[in-house]
Short mmCIF file of C-alpha atoms in Angstrom, two decimals:
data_model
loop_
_atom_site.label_atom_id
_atom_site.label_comp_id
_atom_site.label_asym_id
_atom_site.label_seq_id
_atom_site.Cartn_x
_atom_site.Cartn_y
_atom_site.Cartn_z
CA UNK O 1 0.00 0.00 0.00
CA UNK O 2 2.72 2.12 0.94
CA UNK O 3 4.83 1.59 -2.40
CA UNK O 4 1.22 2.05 -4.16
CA UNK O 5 0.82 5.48 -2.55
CA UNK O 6 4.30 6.63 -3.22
CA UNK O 7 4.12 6.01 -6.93
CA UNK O 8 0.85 7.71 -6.93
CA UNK O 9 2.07 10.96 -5.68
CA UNK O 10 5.75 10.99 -7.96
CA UNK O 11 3.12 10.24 -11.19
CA UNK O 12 1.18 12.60 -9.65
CA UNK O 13 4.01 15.15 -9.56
CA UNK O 14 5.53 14.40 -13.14
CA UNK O 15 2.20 14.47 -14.87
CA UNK O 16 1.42 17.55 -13.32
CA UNK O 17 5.00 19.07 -14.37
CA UNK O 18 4.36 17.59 -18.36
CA UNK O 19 0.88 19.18 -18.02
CA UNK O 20 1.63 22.46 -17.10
CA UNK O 21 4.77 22.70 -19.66
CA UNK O 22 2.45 21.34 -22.47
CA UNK O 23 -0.54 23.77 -21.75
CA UNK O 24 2.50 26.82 -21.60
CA UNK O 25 3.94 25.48 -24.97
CA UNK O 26 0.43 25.29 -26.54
CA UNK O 27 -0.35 29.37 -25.84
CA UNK O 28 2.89 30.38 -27.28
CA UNK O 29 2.74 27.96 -29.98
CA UNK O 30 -0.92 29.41 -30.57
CA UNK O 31 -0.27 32.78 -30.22
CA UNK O 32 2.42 33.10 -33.09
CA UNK O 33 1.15 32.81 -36.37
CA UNK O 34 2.69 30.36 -39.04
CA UNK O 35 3.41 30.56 -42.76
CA UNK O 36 1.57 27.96 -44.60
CA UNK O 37 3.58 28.57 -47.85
CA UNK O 38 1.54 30.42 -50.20
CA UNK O 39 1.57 33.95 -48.03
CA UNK O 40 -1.24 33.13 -46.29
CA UNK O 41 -1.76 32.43 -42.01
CA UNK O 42 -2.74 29.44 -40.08
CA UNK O 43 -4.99 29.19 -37.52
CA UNK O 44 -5.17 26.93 -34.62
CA UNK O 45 -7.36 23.69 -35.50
CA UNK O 46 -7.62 25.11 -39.30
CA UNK O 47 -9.89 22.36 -41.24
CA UNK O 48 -8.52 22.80 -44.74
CA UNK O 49 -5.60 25.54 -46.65
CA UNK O 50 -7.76 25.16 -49.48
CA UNK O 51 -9.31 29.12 -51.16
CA UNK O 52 -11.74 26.99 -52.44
CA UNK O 53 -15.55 27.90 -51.30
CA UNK O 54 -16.73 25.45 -48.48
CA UNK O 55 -19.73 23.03 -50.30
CA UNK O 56 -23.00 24.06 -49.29
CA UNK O 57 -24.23 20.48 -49.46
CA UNK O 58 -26.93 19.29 -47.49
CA UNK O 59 -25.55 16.73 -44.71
CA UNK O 60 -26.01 13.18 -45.00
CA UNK O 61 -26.52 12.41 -41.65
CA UNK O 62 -23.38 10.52 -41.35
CA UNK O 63 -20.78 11.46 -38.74
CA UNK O 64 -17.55 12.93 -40.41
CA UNK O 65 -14.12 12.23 -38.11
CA UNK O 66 -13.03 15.36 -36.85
CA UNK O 67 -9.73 16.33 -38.63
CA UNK O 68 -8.23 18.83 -35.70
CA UNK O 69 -6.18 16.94 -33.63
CA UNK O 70 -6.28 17.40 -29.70
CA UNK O 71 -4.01 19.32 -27.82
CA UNK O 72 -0.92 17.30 -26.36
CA UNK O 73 -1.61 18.91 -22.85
CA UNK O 74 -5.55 17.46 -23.05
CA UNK O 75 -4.06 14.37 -24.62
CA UNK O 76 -1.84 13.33 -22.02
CA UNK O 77 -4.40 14.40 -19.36
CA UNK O 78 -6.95 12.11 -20.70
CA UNK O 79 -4.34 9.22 -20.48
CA UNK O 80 -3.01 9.93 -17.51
CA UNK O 81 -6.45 10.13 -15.57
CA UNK O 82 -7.47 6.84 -17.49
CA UNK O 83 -4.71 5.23 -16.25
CA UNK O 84 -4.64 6.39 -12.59
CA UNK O 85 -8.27 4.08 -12.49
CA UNK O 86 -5.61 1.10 -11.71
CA UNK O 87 -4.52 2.56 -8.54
CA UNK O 88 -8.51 2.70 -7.26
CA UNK O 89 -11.81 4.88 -7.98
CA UNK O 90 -10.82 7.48 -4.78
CA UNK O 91 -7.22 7.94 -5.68
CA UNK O 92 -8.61 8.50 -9.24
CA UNK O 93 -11.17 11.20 -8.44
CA UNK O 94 -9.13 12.94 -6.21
CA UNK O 95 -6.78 13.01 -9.05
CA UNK O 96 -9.10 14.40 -11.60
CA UNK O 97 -10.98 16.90 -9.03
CA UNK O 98 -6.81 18.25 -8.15
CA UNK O 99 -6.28 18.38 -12.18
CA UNK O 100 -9.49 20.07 -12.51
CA UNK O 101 -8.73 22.88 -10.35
CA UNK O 102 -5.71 23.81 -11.02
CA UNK O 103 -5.67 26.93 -13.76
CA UNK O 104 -3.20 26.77 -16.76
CA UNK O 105 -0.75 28.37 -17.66
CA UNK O 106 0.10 28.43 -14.22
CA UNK O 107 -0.26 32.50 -12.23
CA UNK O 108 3.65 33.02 -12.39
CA UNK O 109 3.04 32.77 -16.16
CA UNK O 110 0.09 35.09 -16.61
CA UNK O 111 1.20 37.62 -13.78
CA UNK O 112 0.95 40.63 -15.46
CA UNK O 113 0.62 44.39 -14.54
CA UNK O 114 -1.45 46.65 -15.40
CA UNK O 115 -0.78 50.01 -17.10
CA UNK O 116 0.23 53.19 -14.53
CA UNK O 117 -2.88 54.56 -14.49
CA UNK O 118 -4.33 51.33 -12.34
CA UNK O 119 -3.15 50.59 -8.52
CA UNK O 120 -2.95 47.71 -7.15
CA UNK O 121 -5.23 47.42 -3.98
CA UNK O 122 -4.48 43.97 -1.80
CA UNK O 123 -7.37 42.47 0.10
CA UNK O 124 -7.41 39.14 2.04
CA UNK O 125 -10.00 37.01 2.04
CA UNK O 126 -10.29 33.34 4.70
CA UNK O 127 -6.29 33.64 4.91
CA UNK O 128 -5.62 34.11 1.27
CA UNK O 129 -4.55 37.19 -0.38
CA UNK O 130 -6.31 38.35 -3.42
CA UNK O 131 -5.60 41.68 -5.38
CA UNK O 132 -7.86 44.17 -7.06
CA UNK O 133 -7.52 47.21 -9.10
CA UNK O 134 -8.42 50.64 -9.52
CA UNK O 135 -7.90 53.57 -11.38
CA UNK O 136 -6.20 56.32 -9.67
CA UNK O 137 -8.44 59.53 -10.19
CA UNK O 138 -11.15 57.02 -9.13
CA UNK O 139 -8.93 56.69 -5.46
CA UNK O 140 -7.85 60.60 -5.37
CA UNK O 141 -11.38 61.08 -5.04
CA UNK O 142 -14.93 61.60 -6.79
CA UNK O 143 -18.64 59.76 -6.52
CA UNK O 144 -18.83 57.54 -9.97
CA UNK O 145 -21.34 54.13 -10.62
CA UNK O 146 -18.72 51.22 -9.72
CA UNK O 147 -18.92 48.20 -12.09
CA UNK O 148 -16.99 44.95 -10.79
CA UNK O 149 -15.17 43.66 -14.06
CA UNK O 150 -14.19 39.63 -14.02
CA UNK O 151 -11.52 37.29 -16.00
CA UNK O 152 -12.23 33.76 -16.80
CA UNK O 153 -10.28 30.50 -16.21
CA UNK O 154 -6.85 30.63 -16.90
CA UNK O 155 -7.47 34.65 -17.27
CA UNK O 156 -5.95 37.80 -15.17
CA UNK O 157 -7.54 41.58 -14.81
CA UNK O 158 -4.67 42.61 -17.51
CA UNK O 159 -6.89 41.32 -20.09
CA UNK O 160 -9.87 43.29 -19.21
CA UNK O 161 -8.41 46.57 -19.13
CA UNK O 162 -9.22 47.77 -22.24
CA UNK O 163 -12.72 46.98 -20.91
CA UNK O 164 -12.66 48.78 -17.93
CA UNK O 165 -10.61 51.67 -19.99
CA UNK O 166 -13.83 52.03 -21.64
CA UNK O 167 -16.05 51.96 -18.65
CA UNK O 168 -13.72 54.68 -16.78
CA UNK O 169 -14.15 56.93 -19.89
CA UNK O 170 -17.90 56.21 -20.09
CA UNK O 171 -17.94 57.57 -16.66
CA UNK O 172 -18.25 55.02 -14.42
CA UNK O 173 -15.51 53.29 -11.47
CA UNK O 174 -14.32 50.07 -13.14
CA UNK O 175 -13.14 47.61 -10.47
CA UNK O 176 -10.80 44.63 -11.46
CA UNK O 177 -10.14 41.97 -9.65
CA UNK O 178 -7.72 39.02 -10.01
CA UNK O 179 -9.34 36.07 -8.97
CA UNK O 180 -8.16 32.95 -6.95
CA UNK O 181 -4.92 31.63 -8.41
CA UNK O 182 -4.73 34.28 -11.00
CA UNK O 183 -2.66 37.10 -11.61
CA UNK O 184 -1.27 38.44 -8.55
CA UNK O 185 -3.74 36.85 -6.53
CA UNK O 186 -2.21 34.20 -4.16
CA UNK O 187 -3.53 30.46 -4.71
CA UNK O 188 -2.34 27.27 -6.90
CA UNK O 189 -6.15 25.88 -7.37
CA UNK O 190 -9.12 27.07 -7.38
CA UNK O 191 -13.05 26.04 -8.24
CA UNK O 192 -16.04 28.14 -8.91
CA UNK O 193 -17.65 27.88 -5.35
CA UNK O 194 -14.38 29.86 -4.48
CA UNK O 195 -14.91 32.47 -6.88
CA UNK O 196 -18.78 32.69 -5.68
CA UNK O 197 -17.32 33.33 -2.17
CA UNK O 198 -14.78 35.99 -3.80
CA UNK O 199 -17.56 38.01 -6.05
CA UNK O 200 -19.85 38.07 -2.83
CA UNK O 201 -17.14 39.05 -0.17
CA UNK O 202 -16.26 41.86 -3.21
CA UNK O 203 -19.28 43.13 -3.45
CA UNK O 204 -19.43 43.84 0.47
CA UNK O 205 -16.24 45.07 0.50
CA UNK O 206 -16.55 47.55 -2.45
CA UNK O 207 -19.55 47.41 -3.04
CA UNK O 208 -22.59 48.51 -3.74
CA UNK O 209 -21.72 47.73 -7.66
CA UNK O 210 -23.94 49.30 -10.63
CA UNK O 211 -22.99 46.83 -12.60
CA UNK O 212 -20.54 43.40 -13.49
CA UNK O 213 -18.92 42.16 -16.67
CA UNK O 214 -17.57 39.12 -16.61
CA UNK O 215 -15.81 37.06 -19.23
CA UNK O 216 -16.45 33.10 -19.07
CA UNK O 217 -16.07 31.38 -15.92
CA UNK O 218 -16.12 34.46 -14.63
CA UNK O 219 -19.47 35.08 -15.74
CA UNK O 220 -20.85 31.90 -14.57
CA UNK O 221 -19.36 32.46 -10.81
CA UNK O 222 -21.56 35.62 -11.02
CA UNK O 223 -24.81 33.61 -12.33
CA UNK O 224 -24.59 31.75 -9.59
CA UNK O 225 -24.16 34.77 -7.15
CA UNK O 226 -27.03 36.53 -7.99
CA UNK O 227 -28.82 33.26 -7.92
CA UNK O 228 -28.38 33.14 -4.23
CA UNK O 229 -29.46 36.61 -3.63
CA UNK O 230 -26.54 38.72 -3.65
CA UNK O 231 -27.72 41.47 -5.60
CA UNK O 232 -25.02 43.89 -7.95
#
């Protein structure tokens, strides 16, 4: 049992290190574009390099074999978890419940700053410190509508700020925040009830809020949140 255990956690441990290095190498990879050869750009999962129209012909009803290919990070996930059934059901869905938690690219990768005109403001919340931002007119001084602004999985407040550029110059208080394990807030895992707990405590803390965009996961944490009766 205890040689069972022990090869359970250093899998555990190497998967986890070929996971996070094959998710990293799959946003870089995806983020450059690549010369096909006749001065034209491929895009991630691209079906065909053909300039040919796409035939409008009705379906047959037959099931056509995808031709993208999976992602080697998803690929070796899906193996791995398949293959952690041999050491027992628990072991293997406390294995896919850590793996499902845990955001890629990891938050060294995507910590990132925003411009000078935002300040970092530092709250904690049950032990774990989380970061928001402002824009500095809005903390010299001055009564605006505040509007809560939210990443998604795998996401940082950098990547709203355009948004909540926008928002500031419509004339309203934009407040970012970077959620659990993400950008500069402190964490390895996370889950959605988290981020429900997060958007709620948020909303007491600098609130009341005339408003929330949220991007993806983001945006179902705050479904969920108003569900229950915390109002924006």
């Amino acid at each position: 049992m205890l040689i069972a255990t022990l090869f359970g956690i250093t899998a555990f441990l190497l998967f986890m290190s070929l996971h996070w290095a094959c998710a990293l190498l799959s946003r870089i990879w995806y983020s450059i574009p690549h010369h096909n050869g006749d001065w034209g750009w491929d895009l991630p999962y691209q079906l065909s390099r053909s300039h040919e129209p796409i035939s409008k012909e009705p379906s047959t009803g037959t099931r056509q074999k995808a031709t993208s290919s999976m992602p080697l990070s998803l690929s070796a996930t899906r193996w791995f978890l398949k293959s952690s059934q041999l050491l027992g059901t628990k072991f293997s869905n406390w294995l896919a419940f850590a793996v499902f938690c845990l955001p890629t690219p990891m938050r060294w990768a995507q910590k990132r700053t925003l411009s000078a005109d935002w300040l970092a403001v530092p709250w904690s919340l049950m032990g774990q410190e989380l970061c928001a931002w402002r824009h500095v007119p809005a903390i010299a001084g001055g009564i605006r509508p505040r509007v809560l602004v939210l990443h998604g999985w795998g996401g940082n407040a950098r990547q709203l700020q355009n948004v909540a550029d926008s928002l500031w110059g419509g004339g309203f208080d934009p407040l970012l925040l970077d959620l659990p394990a993400h950008g500069h807030s402190t964490g390895w895992h996370t889950h959605v009830p988290q981020w429900e707990q997060v958007i709620a405590a948020a909303a007491h803390r600098f609130g009341p809020f005339h408003g929330i965009v949220a991007h993806s996961l983001g945006a179902v944490a705050t479904c969920r949140v108003l569900a229950s009766g915390v109002c924006a």
